[in-house]
Coordinates of C-alpha atoms and ligand atoms in Angstrom, one line a residue:
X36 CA 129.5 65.2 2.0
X37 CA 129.6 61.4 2.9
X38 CA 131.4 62.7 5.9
X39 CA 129.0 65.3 6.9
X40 CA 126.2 63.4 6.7
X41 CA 127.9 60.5 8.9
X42 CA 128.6 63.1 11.1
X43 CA 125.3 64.0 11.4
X44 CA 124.1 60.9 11.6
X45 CA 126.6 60.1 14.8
X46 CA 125.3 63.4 16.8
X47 CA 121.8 61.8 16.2
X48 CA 122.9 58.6 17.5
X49 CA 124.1 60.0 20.6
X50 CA 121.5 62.7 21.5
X51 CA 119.4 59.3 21.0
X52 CA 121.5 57.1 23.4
X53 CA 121.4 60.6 25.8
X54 CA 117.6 61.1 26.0
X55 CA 117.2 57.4 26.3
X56 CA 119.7 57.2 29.1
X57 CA 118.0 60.2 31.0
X58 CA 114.3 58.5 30.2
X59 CA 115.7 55.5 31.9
X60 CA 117.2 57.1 34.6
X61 CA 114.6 58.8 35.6
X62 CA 111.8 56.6 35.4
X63 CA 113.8 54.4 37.5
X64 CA 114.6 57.7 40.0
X65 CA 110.8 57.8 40.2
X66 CA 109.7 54.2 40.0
X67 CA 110.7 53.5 43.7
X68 CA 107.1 52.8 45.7
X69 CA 105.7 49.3 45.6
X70 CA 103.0 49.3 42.9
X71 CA 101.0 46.7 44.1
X72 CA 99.8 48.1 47.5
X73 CA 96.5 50.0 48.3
X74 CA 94.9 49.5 45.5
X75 CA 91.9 51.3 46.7
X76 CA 92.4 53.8 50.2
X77 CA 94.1 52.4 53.1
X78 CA 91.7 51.5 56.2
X79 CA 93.2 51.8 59.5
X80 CA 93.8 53.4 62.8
X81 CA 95.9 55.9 63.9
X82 CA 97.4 57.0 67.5
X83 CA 97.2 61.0 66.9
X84 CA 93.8 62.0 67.3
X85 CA 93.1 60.7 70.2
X86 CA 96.6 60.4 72.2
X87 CA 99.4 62.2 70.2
X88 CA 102.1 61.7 72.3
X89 CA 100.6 59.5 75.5
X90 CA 100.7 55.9 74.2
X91 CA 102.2 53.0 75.8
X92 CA 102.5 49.0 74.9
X93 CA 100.1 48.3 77.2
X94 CA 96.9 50.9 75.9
X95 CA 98.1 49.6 72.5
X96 CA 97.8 46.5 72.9
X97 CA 94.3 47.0 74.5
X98 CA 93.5 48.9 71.8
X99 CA 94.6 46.3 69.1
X100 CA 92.3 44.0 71.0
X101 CA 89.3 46.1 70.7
X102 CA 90.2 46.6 66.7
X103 CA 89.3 42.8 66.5
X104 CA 86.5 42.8 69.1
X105 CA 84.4 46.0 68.1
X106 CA 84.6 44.4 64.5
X107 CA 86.9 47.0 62.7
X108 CA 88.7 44.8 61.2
X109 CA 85.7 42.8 60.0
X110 CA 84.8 45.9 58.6
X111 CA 88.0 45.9 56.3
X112 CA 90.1 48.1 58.8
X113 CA 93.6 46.9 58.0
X114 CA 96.5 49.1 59.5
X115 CA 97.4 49.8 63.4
X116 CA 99.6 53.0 63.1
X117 CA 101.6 54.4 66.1
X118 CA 102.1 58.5 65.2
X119 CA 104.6 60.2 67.1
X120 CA 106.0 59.8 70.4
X121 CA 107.2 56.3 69.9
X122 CA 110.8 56.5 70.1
X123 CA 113.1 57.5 72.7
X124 CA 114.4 60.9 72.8
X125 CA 118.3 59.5 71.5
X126 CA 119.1 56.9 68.9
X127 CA 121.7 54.5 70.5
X128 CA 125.4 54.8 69.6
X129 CA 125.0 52.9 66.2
X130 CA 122.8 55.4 65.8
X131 CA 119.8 53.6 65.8
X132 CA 116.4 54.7 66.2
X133 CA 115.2 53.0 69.5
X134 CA 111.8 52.8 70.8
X135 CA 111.2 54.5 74.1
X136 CA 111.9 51.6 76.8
X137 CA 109.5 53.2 79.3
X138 CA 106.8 52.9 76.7
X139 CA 107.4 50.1 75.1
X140 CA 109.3 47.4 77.5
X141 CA 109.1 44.6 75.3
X142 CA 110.6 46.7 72.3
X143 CA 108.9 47.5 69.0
X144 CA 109.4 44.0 67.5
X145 CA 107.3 42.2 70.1
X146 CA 104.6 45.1 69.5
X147 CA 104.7 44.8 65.8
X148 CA 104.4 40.4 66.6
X149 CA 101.3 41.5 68.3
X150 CA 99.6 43.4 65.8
X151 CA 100.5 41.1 63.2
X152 CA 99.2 38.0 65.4
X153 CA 96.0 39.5 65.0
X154 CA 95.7 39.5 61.5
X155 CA 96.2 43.1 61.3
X156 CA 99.3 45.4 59.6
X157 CA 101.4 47.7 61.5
X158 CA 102.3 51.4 60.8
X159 CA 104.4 54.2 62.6
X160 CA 105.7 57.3 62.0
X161 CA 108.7 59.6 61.4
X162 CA 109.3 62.7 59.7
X163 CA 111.5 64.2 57.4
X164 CA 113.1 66.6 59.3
X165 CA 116.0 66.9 62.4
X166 CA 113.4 65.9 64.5
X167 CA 109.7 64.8 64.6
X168 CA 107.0 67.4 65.6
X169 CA 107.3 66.7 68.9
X170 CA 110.8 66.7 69.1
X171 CA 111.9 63.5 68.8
X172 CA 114.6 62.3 66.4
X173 CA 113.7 62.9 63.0
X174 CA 114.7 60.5 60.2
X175 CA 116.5 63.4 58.2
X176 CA 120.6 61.7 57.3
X177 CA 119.1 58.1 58.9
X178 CA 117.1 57.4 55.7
X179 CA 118.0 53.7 54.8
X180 CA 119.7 53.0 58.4
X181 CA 115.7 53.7 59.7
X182 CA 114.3 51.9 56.5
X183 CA 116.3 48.8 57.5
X184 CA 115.4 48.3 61.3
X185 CA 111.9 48.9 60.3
X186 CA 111.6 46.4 57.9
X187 CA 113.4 43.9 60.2
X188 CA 110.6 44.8 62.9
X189 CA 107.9 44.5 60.7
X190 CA 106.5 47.5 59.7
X191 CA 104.0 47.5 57.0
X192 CA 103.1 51.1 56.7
X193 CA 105.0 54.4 57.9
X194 CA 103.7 58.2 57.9
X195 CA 106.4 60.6 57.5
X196 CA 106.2 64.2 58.3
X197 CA 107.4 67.3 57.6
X198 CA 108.1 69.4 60.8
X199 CA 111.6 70.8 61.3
X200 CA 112.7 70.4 57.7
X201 CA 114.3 74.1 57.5
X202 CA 116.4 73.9 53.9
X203 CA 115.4 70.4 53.2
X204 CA 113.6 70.1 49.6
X205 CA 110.4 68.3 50.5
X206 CA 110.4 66.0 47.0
X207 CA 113.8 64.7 47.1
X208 CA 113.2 63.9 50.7
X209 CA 110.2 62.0 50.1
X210 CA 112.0 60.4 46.9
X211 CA 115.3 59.4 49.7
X212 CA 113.2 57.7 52.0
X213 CA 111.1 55.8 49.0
X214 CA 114.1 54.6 47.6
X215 CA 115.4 53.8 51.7
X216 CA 112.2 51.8 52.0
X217 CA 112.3 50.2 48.5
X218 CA 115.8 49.2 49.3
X219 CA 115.2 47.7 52.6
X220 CA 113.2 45.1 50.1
X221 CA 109.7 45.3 52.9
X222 CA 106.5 46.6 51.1
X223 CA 105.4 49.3 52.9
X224 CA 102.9 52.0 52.4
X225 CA 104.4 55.1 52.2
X226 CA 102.3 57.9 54.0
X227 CA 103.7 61.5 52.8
X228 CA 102.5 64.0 55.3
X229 CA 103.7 67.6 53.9
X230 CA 100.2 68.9 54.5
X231 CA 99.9 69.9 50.9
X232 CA 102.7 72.8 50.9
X233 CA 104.5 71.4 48.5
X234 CA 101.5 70.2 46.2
X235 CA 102.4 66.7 46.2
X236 CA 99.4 65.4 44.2
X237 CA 101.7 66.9 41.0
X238 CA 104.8 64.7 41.9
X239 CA 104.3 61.6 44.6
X240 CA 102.3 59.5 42.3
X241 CA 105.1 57.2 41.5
X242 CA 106.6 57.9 46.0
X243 CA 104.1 56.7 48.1
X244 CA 100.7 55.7 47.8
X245 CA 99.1 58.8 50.4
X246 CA 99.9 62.0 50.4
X247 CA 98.2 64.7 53.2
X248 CA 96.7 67.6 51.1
X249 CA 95.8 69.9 53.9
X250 CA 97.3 71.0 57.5
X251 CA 95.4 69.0 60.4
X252 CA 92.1 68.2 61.0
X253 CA 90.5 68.9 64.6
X254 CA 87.3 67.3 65.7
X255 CA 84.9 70.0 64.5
X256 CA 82.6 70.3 61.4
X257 CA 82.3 73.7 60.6
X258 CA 84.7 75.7 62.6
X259 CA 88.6 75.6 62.7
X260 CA 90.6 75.5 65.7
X261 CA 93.1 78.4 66.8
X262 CA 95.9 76.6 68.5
X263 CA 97.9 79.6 69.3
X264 CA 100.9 79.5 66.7
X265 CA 99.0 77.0 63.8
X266 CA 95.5 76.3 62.8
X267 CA 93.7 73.0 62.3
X268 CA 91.2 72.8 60.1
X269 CA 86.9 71.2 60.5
X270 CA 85.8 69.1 58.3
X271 CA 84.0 71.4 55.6
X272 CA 87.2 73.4 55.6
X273 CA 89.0 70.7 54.2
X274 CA 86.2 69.3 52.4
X275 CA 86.2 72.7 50.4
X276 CA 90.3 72.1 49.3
X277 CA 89.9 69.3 47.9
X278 CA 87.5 69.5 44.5
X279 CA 90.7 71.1 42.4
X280 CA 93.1 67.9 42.8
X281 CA 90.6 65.3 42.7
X282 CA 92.3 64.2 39.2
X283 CA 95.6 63.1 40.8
X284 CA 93.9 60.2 43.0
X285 CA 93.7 56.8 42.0
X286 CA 94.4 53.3 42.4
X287 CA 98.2 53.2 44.2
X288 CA 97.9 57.0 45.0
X289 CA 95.5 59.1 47.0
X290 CA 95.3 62.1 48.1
X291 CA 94.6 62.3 51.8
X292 CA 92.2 64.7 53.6
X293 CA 93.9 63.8 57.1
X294 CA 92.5 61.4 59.5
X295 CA 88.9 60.8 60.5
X296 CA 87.7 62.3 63.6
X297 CA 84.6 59.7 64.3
X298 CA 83.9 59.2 68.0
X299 CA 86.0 62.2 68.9
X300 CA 83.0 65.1 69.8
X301 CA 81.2 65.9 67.0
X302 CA 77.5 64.8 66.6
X303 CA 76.1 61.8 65.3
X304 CA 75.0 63.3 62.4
X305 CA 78.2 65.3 62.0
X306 CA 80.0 62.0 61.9
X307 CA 77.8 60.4 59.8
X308 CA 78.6 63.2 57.5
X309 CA 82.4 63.8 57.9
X310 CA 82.2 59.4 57.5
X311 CA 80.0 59.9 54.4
X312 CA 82.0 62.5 52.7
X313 CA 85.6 60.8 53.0
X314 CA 84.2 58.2 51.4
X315 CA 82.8 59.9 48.3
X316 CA 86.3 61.3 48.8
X317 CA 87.7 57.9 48.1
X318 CA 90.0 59.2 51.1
X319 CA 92.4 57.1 53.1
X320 CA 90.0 55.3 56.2
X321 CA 92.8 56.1 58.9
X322 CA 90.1 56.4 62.1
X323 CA 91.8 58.4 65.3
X324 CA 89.1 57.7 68.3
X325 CA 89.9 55.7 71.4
X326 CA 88.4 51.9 70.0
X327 CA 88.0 50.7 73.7
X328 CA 85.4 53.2 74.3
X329 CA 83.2 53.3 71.4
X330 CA 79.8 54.1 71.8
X331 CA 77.4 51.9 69.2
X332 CA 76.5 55.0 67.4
X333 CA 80.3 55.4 66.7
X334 CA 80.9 51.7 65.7
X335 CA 77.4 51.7 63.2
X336 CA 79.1 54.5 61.8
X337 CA 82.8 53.5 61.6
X338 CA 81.5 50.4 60.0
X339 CA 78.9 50.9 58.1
X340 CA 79.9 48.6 55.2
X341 CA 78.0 49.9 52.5
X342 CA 79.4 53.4 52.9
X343 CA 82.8 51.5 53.3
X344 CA 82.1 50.2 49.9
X345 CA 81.3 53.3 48.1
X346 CA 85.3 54.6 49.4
X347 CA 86.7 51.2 48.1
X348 CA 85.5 51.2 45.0
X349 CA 87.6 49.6 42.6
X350 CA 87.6 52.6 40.1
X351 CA 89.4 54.7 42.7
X352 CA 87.5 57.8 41.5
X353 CA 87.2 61.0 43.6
X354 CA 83.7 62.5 43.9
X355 CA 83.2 65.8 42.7
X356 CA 80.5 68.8 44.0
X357 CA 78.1 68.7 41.4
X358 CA 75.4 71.3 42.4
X359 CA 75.4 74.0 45.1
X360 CA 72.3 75.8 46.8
X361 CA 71.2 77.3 49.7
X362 CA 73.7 75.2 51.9
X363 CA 72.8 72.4 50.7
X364 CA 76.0 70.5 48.3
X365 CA 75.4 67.7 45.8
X366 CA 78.4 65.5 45.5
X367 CA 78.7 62.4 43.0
X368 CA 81.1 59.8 42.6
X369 CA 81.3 57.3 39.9
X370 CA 81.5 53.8 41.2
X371 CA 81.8 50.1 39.0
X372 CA 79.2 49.0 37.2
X373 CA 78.2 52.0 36.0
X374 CA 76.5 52.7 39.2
X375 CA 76.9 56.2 41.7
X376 CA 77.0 57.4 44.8
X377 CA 75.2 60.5 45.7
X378 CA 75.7 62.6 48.4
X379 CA 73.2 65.4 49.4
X380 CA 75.0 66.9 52.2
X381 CA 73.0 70.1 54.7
X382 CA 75.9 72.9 54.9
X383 CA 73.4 74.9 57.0
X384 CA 72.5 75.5 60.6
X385 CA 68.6 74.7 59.6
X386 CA 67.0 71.7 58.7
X387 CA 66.4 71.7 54.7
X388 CA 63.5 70.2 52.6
X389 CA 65.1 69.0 49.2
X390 CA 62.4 68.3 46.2
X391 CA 64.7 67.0 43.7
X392 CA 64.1 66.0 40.1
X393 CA 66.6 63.8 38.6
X394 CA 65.1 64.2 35.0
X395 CA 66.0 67.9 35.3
X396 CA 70.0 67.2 35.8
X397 CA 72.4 65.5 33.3
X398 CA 75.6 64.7 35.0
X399 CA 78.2 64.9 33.3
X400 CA 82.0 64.8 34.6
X401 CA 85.1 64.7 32.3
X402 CA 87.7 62.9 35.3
X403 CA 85.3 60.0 35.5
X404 CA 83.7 59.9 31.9
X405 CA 79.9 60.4 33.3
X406 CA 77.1 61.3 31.0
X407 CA 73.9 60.7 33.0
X408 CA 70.7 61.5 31.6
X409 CA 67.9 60.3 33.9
X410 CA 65.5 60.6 31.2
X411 CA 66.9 58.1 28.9
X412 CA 68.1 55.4 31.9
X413 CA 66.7 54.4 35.6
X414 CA 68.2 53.9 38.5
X415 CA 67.5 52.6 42.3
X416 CA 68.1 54.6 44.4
X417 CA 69.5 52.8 48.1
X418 CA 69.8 55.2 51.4
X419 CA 72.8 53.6 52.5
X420 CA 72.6 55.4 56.2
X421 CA 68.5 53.7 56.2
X422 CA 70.0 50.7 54.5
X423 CA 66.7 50.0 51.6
X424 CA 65.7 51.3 48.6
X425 CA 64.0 54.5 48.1
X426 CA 62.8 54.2 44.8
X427 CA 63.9 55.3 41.1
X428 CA 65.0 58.2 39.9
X429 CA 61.8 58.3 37.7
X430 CA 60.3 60.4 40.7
X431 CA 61.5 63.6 42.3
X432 CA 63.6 62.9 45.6
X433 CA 61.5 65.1 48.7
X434 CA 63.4 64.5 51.7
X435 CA 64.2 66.7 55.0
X436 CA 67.8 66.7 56.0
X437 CA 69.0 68.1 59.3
X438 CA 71.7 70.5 59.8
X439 CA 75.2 68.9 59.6
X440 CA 73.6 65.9 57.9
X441 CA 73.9 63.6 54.6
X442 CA 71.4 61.7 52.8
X443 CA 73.9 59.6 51.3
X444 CA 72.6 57.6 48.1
X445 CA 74.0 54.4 45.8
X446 CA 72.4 55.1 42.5
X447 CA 72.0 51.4 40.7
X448 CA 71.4 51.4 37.0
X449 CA 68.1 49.3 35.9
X450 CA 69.2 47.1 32.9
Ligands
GLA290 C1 101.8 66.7 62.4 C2 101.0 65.7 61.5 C3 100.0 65.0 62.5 C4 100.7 64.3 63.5 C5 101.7 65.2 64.3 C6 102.6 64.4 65.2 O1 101.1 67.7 62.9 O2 100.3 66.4 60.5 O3 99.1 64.2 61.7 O4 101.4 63.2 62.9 O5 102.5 66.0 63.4 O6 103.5 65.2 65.9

């Protein structure tokens, strides 16, 4: 009996020790990213949109120029990311990744001195697969080798794709190159761009701190873009994919609704909108227009702090659509202080008279914990696109909102 029961009590011991080895194991298999970084969503810029492929040192460095003169950076735009197209077409013979010498004459370390001179952070971009999507060498068998020279250039940020990945399993190629950049011991942001196949929001929480939730965006609002062989996607189309995953973003870990396309062709009021709704998103600010050329519309919008602030709210929160009609969509997001941001955006191709009384809505939301009840507390409301104060919600809202457009509101509680 005595034996038994010792018996026993030494197969409990080590199904113990097991589960707590494999606990261990694999929170340390996860744990790779660096915590501490964007603790609310990265702001930047971002080659693509504008240039894919057609960048040089020289148009770069131009461009980092404007960054600080056109007062980005003021604005709290951090990050200068070069997408794809960097690199030469062959790593050397140590099999290094090497940037193109045509483009870059004074190599990727000067370039990255440069950015950082300014006072800004520097990104770029590889891909999980053979090769990048435009056929350049892709990081895929070169994890830590490409981790190491770019920490020892200086990279602070790097977006890594997902073209050409045939048999390769998408999360324990993201885990490889987290652990590759962990290793190489340089904080770096960690940009997963999958498009969403794989639904990363369920397992790159504890990988990166971005992960791309939807195949591209184009510079359109309501219509996608046929590009032969793929389609990229307007702004409401993505806008509409992103309400069911709202939950997984946070401090540390966003989800990310693809670049903004600002400056790029839409309308003013289209831009204000697309601006307005990433950052009720509390999506990653990664703009993708030429910042040499910016027209003062683009710039008021592009950095428009107190729409800035209502994306980099310390609570991290996601907004969510909270009422639907007639083309017009109500979306709220619960910022600090127990305040809100409210964003009546105009779906439709007609101009829309909204009469709306606050007392007849409770808002309520279990992600973020809200229980509003305008008829028990007040608050001021602030048009953050007119920049003043509106009034209270102790009157109905009547205002006319053109197609394409927001009226985009901080709700401030009256003590
Ligand atoms: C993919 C990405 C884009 C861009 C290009 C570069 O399409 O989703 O954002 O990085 O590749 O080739």
């Amino acid at each position: 009996m005595l034996t038994k029961n010792n018996n026993n009590m030494k197969s409990t011991f080590y199904k113990l020790l097991i589960f707590a080895i494999c606990c261990f194991s694999s929170s340390n298999l996860f744990a790779q990213k660096f915590e501490e970084l964007a603790q609310t969503p990265p702001m930047g810029w971002n080659s693509w949109n504008t240039f894919q492929t057609n960048i040089n040192e020289q148009m770069l460095r131009d461009m980092v120029d404007a960054y600080v003169s056109s007062g980005m950076r003021d604005a709290g735009y951090t990050y200068f990311v070069l997408d794809d197209g960097w690199m030469a077409m062959q790593r050397d013979s140590n099999g290094s990744l090497v940037a193109d010498p045509k483009k870059f004459p004074s190599g990727m370390k000067a370039f990255a001195d440069y950015v950082h001179s300014k006072g800004l952070k520097f990104g770029i971009y590889n891909c999980a697969g053979t090769h990048t999507c435009a056929g350049y060498p892709g990081t895929h068998g070169y994890e830590y080798q490409d981790a190491r020279l770019y920490a020892s250039w200086g990279v602070d940020y790097l977006k890594y794709d997902w073209c050409n990945t045939d048999s390769i399993n998408a999360r324990d190629a993201y885990l490889t190159m987290s652990r590759a950049i962990r290793a190489a011991g340089r904080p770096m942001i960690f940009s997963l761009c999958e498009w969403g196949n794989h639904g990363p929001w369920l397992w790159a929480k504890n990988v990166g701190q971005l992960w791309r939730t939807t195949t591209d965006i184009h510079a359109g609002f309501a219509q996608d873009l046929n590009n032969g062989n793929w389609t990229s996607f307007g702004v409401l189309h993505i806008l509409d994919l992103q309400d069911h995953i709202r939950q997984y973003a946070g401090p540390g870990h966003w989800n990310d609704p693809d670049m903004l396309e600002v400056g790029n062709g839409m309308t003013y009021a289209e831009d204000k909108a697309h601006f307005s709704l990433w950052c009720m998103l509390a999506a990653p600010l990664i703009s993708g227009n030429d910042l040499r050329k910016m027209s003062p519309q683009t710039i008021s919008v592009l950095t428009n702090k107190e729409v800035i602030s209502v994306n980099q709210d310390s609570l991290g929160m996601e907004c969510f659509k909270y009422y639907s009609f007639d083309g017009i969509e109500i979306f709220v997001k619960a910022l600090k202080d127990n305040s809100l941001a409210v964003c009546f955006l105009n779906r439709s191709s007609r101009q829309q008279n909204i009469n709306f009384d606050w007392k007849e809505h409770l808002i309520t939301d279990t992600v973020s914990k809200l229980d509003i009840d305008f008829n028990k507390n007040t608050y001021v409301l602030r048009d953050l696109w007119a920049k003043k104060n509106i009034g209270t919600t102790n009157k109905p809202l009547k205002q006319t909102i053109g197609s394409h457009e927001v009226l985009m509101l901080k709700l401030s509680k009256v003590n």
